[in-house]
Every structure is written in structure tokens, then in C-alpha cells.
Amino acid sequence: MQSVMIQTVKTDEFLKLINSLKGEGVTLCVLKGIVCRSLYPLPDLRRSGDEDILVSSDGFFRLHDAMVRYGMYTEDDVNSGDFEITYIKKGSPLKIEVHTSLFSPDSQAYGHFNGLFDGICGRLITADVNGTHICTLGHTDHLLYLICHAFKHFIHSGVGIRQVCDIVLYANRF
């Protein structure tokens, strides 16, 4: 029951953050987590450790500044070459990973997967989550991303049942 309450708080806080970021002039794309959870009959029973956002390298520092104004911070130095930065908010369970590419370009095992998603900015869609419109990958791109992301986890630490369920639910729905 406690984990469901925490997930509910995370979801609410994330949607507030997304609404706050809409006026910042940054195109961002929400990945996995909240998009997949919305497919479940009781979404907050499907826990997420963090939420993932994709932003272009050009828009990263504008997004970073907006995140800081919202109260988010990172414990690491922020460099223009980073492909993934984690943000947290004091007093909140919310944790955000901001990506400038879907996969680490330096990875020999899966860095080339980024090429599968060339031109995705032209294929983004809007999804409604709890009354909030979020920008996310088109359905074909998102399913492919979920499969490639599971492969990445398979190489490093194994694939979890949540990832398998997300892929199955996404494939069945779209």
C-alpha cells in the first residue's frame, strides 16, 4: 500500500513538472514509465523508479535551467557531452533521467540503436495521462525502443518482468 501511495505521489509530481515545462519552449519527449503505466488497469500499481525524458542536445541547457527553477537538482556536474543526467527533488520521491539520446552513443553493444530512431522528432505524438498532454514517441518507435531498451538491460543486469509486461501491453494496445 505504501509503494502505491509513493507511486501516486511520483505520478502527480511528474505531471505537474511536465505542465510547468510546457511554457519553457523546450521540446521534450517522455519515454517508458508513465506512458507504459497508463496501459495498466491500475497504473500506480506498476511502480517506476524514475521517469525518463528525451531532449535534444540543443535544448538541454534550457531544460536544465527550467528543471532547476522547478526545484530539481542533480548531484553530478552537468556537462554538454552527457547523454544522461539524473535529477531529484528535495522532499519528493520524484527522480527524473534526462537523456540527449536514447542510448549511450559510446556503447559498442547498442550505441548504433540510435540510428534506428533517426527523424523521431517528426514522428512524436501526444498522449493523455490523467488529463495531462505529454509528448512521446510514436507507437512504432516506442515499441521498438522498449524492445531495444530491454536488450540493453539484458546485457547489463537482466530483463525484469515489468519490462516484459510493458512490451506485451504496448504491443497488444498499439
PDB file of C-alpha atoms in Angstrom:
ATOM      1  CA  MET A   1       0.000   0.000   0.000  1.00  0.00           C
ATOM      2  CA  GLN A   2       2.874   2.351   0.807  1.00  0.00           C
ATOM      3  CA  SER A   3       4.563   1.735  -2.552  1.00  0.00           C
ATOM      4  CA  VAL A   4       1.294   2.541  -4.355  1.00  0.00           C
ATOM      5  CA  MET A   5       0.967   5.784  -2.402  1.00  0.00           C
ATOM      6  CA  ILE A   6       4.554   6.732  -3.238  1.00  0.00           C
ATOM      7  CA  GLN A   7       3.983   5.947  -6.925  1.00  0.00           C
ATOM      8  CA  THR A   8       0.823   8.065  -6.896  1.00  0.00           C
ATOM      9  CA  VAL A   9       2.820  10.989  -5.482  1.00  0.00           C
ATOM     10  CA  LYS A  10       5.552  10.469  -8.107  1.00  0.00           C
ATOM     11  CA  THR A  11       2.993  10.423 -10.914  1.00  0.00           C
ATOM     12  CA  ASP A  12       1.278  13.574  -9.682  1.00  0.00           C
ATOM     13  CA  GLU A  13       4.577  15.403  -9.186  1.00  0.00           C
ATOM     14  CA  PHE A  14       5.823  14.336 -12.629  1.00  0.00           C
ATOM     15  CA  LEU A  15       2.685  15.583 -14.356  1.00  0.00           C
ATOM     16  CA  LYS A  16       2.997  18.906 -12.502  1.00  0.00           C
ATOM     17  CA  LEU A  17       6.602  19.137 -13.696  1.00  0.00           C
ATOM     18  CA  ILE A  18       5.578  18.420 -17.295  1.00  0.00           C
ATOM     19  CA  ASN A  19       2.890  21.120 -17.129  1.00  0.00           C
ATOM     20  CA  SER A  20       5.467  23.540 -15.714  1.00  0.00           C
ATOM     21  CA  LEU A  21       7.935  22.748 -18.507  1.00  0.00           C
ATOM     22  CA  LYS A  22       5.401  23.329 -21.286  1.00  0.00           C
ATOM     23  CA  GLY A  23       5.868  27.101 -21.109  1.00  0.00           C
ATOM     24  CA  GLU A  24       9.658  26.876 -21.349  1.00  0.00           C
ATOM     25  CA  GLY A  25       9.868  26.483 -25.133  1.00  0.00           C
ATOM     26  CA  VAL A  26      11.697  23.164 -24.984  1.00  0.00           C
ATOM     27  CA  THR A  27      10.525  20.171 -26.988  1.00  0.00           C
ATOM     28  CA  LEU A  28      10.811  17.144 -24.767  1.00  0.00           C
ATOM     29  CA  CYS A  29       9.692  13.575 -25.187  1.00  0.00           C
ATOM     30  CA  VAL A  30       8.522  11.369 -22.313  1.00  0.00           C
ATOM     31  CA  LEU A  31       9.714   7.758 -22.540  1.00  0.00           C
ATOM     32  CA  LYS A  32       8.629   4.453 -20.994  1.00  0.00           C
ATOM     33  CA  GLY A  33       7.497   4.782 -17.342  1.00  0.00           C
ATOM     34  CA  ILE A  34       4.348   6.861 -17.203  1.00  0.00           C
ATOM     35  CA  VAL A  35       3.444   6.022 -20.817  1.00  0.00           C
ATOM     36  CA  CYS A  36       3.594   2.285 -20.084  1.00  0.00           C
ATOM     37  CA  ARG A  37       1.931   2.620 -16.688  1.00  0.00           C
ATOM     38  CA  SER A  38      -1.075   4.248 -18.354  1.00  0.00           C
ATOM     39  CA  LEU A  39      -1.727   0.906 -20.122  1.00  0.00           C
ATOM     40  CA  TYR A  40      -2.301  -0.959 -16.856  1.00  0.00           C
ATOM     41  CA  PRO A  41      -5.788  -1.283 -15.333  1.00  0.00           C
ATOM     42  CA  LEU A  42      -4.472   0.288 -12.089  1.00  0.00           C
ATOM     43  CA  PRO A  43      -1.475   2.347 -13.291  1.00  0.00           C
ATOM     44  CA  ASP A  44       0.030   3.207  -9.926  1.00  0.00           C
ATOM     45  CA  LEU A  45       0.353  -0.490  -9.067  1.00  0.00           C
ATOM     46  CA  ARG A  46       3.085  -0.585 -11.750  1.00  0.00           C
ATOM     47  CA  ARG A  47       5.983   1.120  -9.967  1.00  0.00           C
ATOM     48  CA  SER A  48       8.683   3.174 -11.687  1.00  0.00           C
ATOM     49  CA  GLY A  49      11.984   4.068 -10.122  1.00  0.00           C
ATOM     50  CA  ASP A  50      12.279   7.153 -12.285  1.00  0.00           C
ATOM     51  CA  GLU A  51      10.781   8.928 -15.260  1.00  0.00           C
ATOM     52  CA  ASP A  52      12.718   9.402 -18.483  1.00  0.00           C
ATOM     53  CA  ILE A  53      12.732  12.470 -20.702  1.00  0.00           C
ATOM     54  CA  LEU A  54      14.440  12.839 -24.064  1.00  0.00           C
ATOM     55  CA  VAL A  55      15.557  16.307 -25.156  1.00  0.00           C
ATOM     56  CA  SER A  56      17.794  17.472 -27.975  1.00  0.00           C
ATOM     57  CA  SER A  57      21.352  18.475 -27.128  1.00  0.00           C
ATOM     58  CA  ASP A  58      20.427  21.996 -28.250  1.00  0.00           C
ATOM     59  CA  GLY A  59      17.533  22.206 -25.788  1.00  0.00           C
ATOM     60  CA  PHE A  60      19.292  20.513 -22.877  1.00  0.00           C
ATOM     61  CA  PHE A  61      20.541  23.586 -21.006  1.00  0.00           C
ATOM     62  CA  ARG A  62      17.214  25.380 -21.400  1.00  0.00           C
ATOM     63  CA  LEU A  63      15.531  22.301 -19.924  1.00  0.00           C
ATOM     64  CA  HIS A  64      18.183  22.105 -17.199  1.00  0.00           C
ATOM     65  CA  ASP A  65      17.533  25.714 -16.179  1.00  0.00           C
ATOM     66  CA  ALA A  66      13.766  25.092 -16.111  1.00  0.00           C
ATOM     67  CA  MET A  67      14.234  21.948 -14.011  1.00  0.00           C
ATOM     68  CA  VAL A  68      16.368  23.868 -11.507  1.00  0.00           C
ATOM     69  CA  ARG A  69      13.746  26.635 -11.298  1.00  0.00           C
ATOM     70  CA  TYR A  70      11.162  23.931 -10.563  1.00  0.00           C
ATOM     71  CA  GLY A  71      13.260  22.730  -7.622  1.00  0.00           C
ATOM     72  CA  MET A  72      15.027  19.804  -9.243  1.00  0.00           C
ATOM     73  CA  TYR A  73      18.749  19.343  -8.809  1.00  0.00           C
ATOM     74  CA  THR A  74      21.483  16.957  -9.843  1.00  0.00           C
ATOM     75  CA  GLU A  75      24.253  15.669  -7.643  1.00  0.00           C
ATOM     76  CA  ASP A  76      26.645  15.480 -10.585  1.00  0.00           C
ATOM     77  CA  ASP A  77      28.272  18.187 -12.647  1.00  0.00           C
ATOM     78  CA  VAL A  78      26.325  18.907 -15.808  1.00  0.00           C
ATOM     79  CA  ASN A  79      28.390  18.759 -18.985  1.00  0.00           C
ATOM     80  CA  SER A  80      27.283  19.368 -22.541  1.00  0.00           C
ATOM     81  CA  GLY A  81      28.558  15.923 -23.589  1.00  0.00           C
ATOM     82  CA  ASP A  82      26.495  13.945 -21.081  1.00  0.00           C
ATOM     83  CA  PHE A  83      23.861  11.747 -22.648  1.00  0.00           C
ATOM     84  CA  GLU A  84      22.026  11.127 -19.346  1.00  0.00           C
ATOM     85  CA  ILE A  85      21.628  13.314 -16.243  1.00  0.00           C
ATOM     86  CA  THR A  86      19.601  12.353 -13.157  1.00  0.00           C
ATOM     87  CA  TYR A  87      17.538  14.989 -11.334  1.00  0.00           C
ATOM     88  CA  ILE A  88      15.891  14.686  -7.949  1.00  0.00           C
ATOM     89  CA  LYS A  89      13.688  16.992  -5.921  1.00  0.00           C
ATOM     90  CA  LYS A  90      14.235  17.558  -2.217  1.00  0.00           C
ATOM     91  CA  GLY A  91      11.295  16.359  -0.153  1.00  0.00           C
ATOM     92  CA  SER A  92       9.853  14.415  -3.088  1.00  0.00           C
ATOM     93  CA  PRO A  93      10.269  10.830  -4.313  1.00  0.00           C
ATOM     94  CA  LEU A  94      10.421  12.162  -7.890  1.00  0.00           C
ATOM     95  CA  LYS A  95      13.507  11.162  -9.864  1.00  0.00           C
ATOM     96  CA  ILE A  96      13.989  12.185 -13.499  1.00  0.00           C
ATOM     97  CA  GLU A  97      16.539  10.980 -16.025  1.00  0.00           C
ATOM     98  CA  VAL A  98      17.081  13.453 -18.861  1.00  0.00           C
ATOM     99  CA  HIS A  99      18.589  11.917 -21.993  1.00  0.00           C
ATOM    100  CA  THR A 100      20.050  13.646 -25.044  1.00  0.00           C
ATOM    101  CA  SER A 101      19.990  10.345 -26.956  1.00  0.00           C
ATOM    102  CA  LEU A 102      18.031   7.164 -26.460  1.00  0.00           C
ATOM    103  CA  PHE A 103      21.155   5.053 -25.989  1.00  0.00           C
ATOM    104  CA  SER A 104      24.706   5.874 -24.999  1.00  0.00           C
ATOM    105  CA  PRO A 105      26.470   6.738 -28.254  1.00  0.00           C
ATOM    106  CA  ASP A 106      29.683   5.340 -26.744  1.00  0.00           C
ATOM    107  CA  SER A 107      28.297   1.816 -26.305  1.00  0.00           C
ATOM    108  CA  GLN A 108      29.684  -0.674 -28.799  1.00  0.00           C
ATOM    109  CA  ALA A 109      26.837  -3.087 -27.976  1.00  0.00           C
ATOM    110  CA  TYR A 110      23.866  -0.774 -28.571  1.00  0.00           C
ATOM    111  CA  GLY A 111      25.060   2.754 -29.386  1.00  0.00           C
ATOM    112  CA  HIS A 112      24.142   2.097 -33.022  1.00  0.00           C
ATOM    113  CA  PHE A 113      20.483   1.668 -31.950  1.00  0.00           C
ATOM    114  CA  ASN A 114      20.212   5.469 -32.020  1.00  0.00           C
ATOM    115  CA  GLY A 115      20.305   5.235 -35.816  1.00  0.00           C
ATOM    116  CA  LEU A 116      17.050   3.265 -35.746  1.00  0.00           C
ATOM    117  CA  PHE A 117      15.359   6.386 -34.419  1.00  0.00           C
ATOM    118  CA  ASP A 118      16.655   8.983 -36.875  1.00  0.00           C
ATOM    119  CA  GLY A 119      13.939  11.536 -37.558  1.00  0.00           C
ATOM    120  CA  ILE A 120      11.839  10.686 -34.489  1.00  0.00           C
ATOM    121  CA  CYS A 121      11.188  14.363 -33.798  1.00  0.00           C
ATOM    122  CA  GLY A 122       8.888  14.333 -36.806  1.00  0.00           C
ATOM    123  CA  ARG A 123       7.021  11.289 -35.507  1.00  0.00           C
ATOM    124  CA  LEU A 124       6.260  12.352 -31.936  1.00  0.00           C
ATOM    125  CA  ILE A 125       2.686  12.068 -30.711  1.00  0.00           C
ATOM    126  CA  THR A 126       0.678  13.486 -27.826  1.00  0.00           C
ATOM    127  CA  ALA A 127      -0.746  11.153 -25.201  1.00  0.00           C
ATOM    128  CA  ASP A 128      -3.186  11.963 -22.430  1.00  0.00           C
ATOM    129  CA  VAL A 129      -2.138  10.810 -18.963  1.00  0.00           C
ATOM    130  CA  ASN A 130      -4.516  11.735 -16.151  1.00  0.00           C
ATOM    131  CA  GLY A 131      -5.691  14.779 -18.103  1.00  0.00           C
ATOM    132  CA  THR A 132      -2.166  15.996 -18.915  1.00  0.00           C
ATOM    133  CA  HIS A 133      -0.990  16.004 -22.510  1.00  0.00           C
ATOM    134  CA  ILE A 134       2.531  14.639 -22.828  1.00  0.00           C
ATOM    135  CA  CYS A 135       4.720  14.376 -25.898  1.00  0.00           C
ATOM    136  CA  THR A 136       6.040  10.871 -26.506  1.00  0.00           C
ATOM    137  CA  LEU A 137       7.378   8.594 -29.232  1.00  0.00           C
ATOM    138  CA  GLY A 138       5.034   7.391 -31.947  1.00  0.00           C
ATOM    139  CA  HIS A 139       3.689   3.907 -31.285  1.00  0.00           C
ATOM    140  CA  THR A 140       6.030   2.002 -33.620  1.00  0.00           C
ATOM    141  CA  ASP A 141       9.058   3.916 -32.345  1.00  0.00           C
ATOM    142  CA  HIS A 142       8.035   3.428 -28.708  1.00  0.00           C
ATOM    143  CA  LEU A 143       7.551  -0.325 -29.085  1.00  0.00           C
ATOM    144  CA  LEU A 144      10.906  -0.647 -30.842  1.00  0.00           C
ATOM    145  CA  TYR A 145      12.502   1.472 -28.119  1.00  0.00           C
ATOM    146  CA  LEU A 146      11.018  -0.719 -25.360  1.00  0.00           C
ATOM    147  CA  ILE A 147      12.454  -3.823 -27.052  1.00  0.00           C
ATOM    148  CA  CYS A 148      15.887  -2.243 -27.607  1.00  0.00           C
ATOM    149  CA  HIS A 149      15.913  -0.900 -24.053  1.00  0.00           C
ATOM    150  CA  ALA A 150      15.129  -4.399 -22.739  1.00  0.00           C
ATOM    151  CA  PHE A 151      18.080  -5.703 -24.786  1.00  0.00           C
ATOM    152  CA  LYS A 152      20.333  -3.112 -23.133  1.00  0.00           C
ATOM    153  CA  HIS A 153      19.168  -4.285 -19.702  1.00  0.00           C
ATOM    154  CA  PHE A 154      19.577  -7.924 -20.735  1.00  0.00           C
ATOM    155  CA  ILE A 155      23.259  -7.272 -21.469  1.00  0.00           C
ATOM    156  CA  HIS A 156      23.922  -5.420 -18.211  1.00  0.00           C
ATOM    157  CA  SER A 157      21.649  -6.744 -15.499  1.00  0.00           C
ATOM    158  CA  GLY A 158      18.847  -8.819 -16.948  1.00  0.00           C
ATOM    159  CA  VAL A 159      15.316  -8.061 -18.051  1.00  0.00           C
ATOM    160  CA  GLY A 160      12.625  -7.745 -15.406  1.00  0.00           C
ATOM    161  CA  ILE A 161       9.032  -8.881 -15.527  1.00  0.00           C
ATOM    162  CA  ARG A 162       7.856  -5.244 -15.572  1.00  0.00           C
ATOM    163  CA  GLN A 163       9.725  -4.665 -18.825  1.00  0.00           C
ATOM    164  CA  VAL A 164       8.240  -7.813 -20.356  1.00  0.00           C
ATOM    165  CA  CYS A 165       4.734  -6.788 -19.255  1.00  0.00           C
ATOM    166  CA  ASP A 166       5.246  -3.253 -20.615  1.00  0.00           C
ATOM    167  CA  ILE A 167       6.272  -4.632 -24.024  1.00  0.00           C
ATOM    168  CA  VAL A 168       3.365  -7.088 -24.163  1.00  0.00           C
ATOM    169  CA  LEU A 169       0.786  -4.498 -23.082  1.00  0.00           C
ATOM    170  CA  TYR A 170       2.177  -1.912 -25.525  1.00  0.00           C
ATOM    171  CA  ALA A 171       2.198  -4.414 -28.415  1.00  0.00           C
ATOM    172  CA  ASN A 172      -1.345  -5.548 -27.627  1.00  0.00           C
ATOM    173  CA  ARG A 173      -2.666  -1.994 -27.375  1.00  0.00           C
ATOM    174  CA  PHE A 174      -0.932  -0.417 -30.368  1.00  0.00           C
TER     175      PHE A 174
END
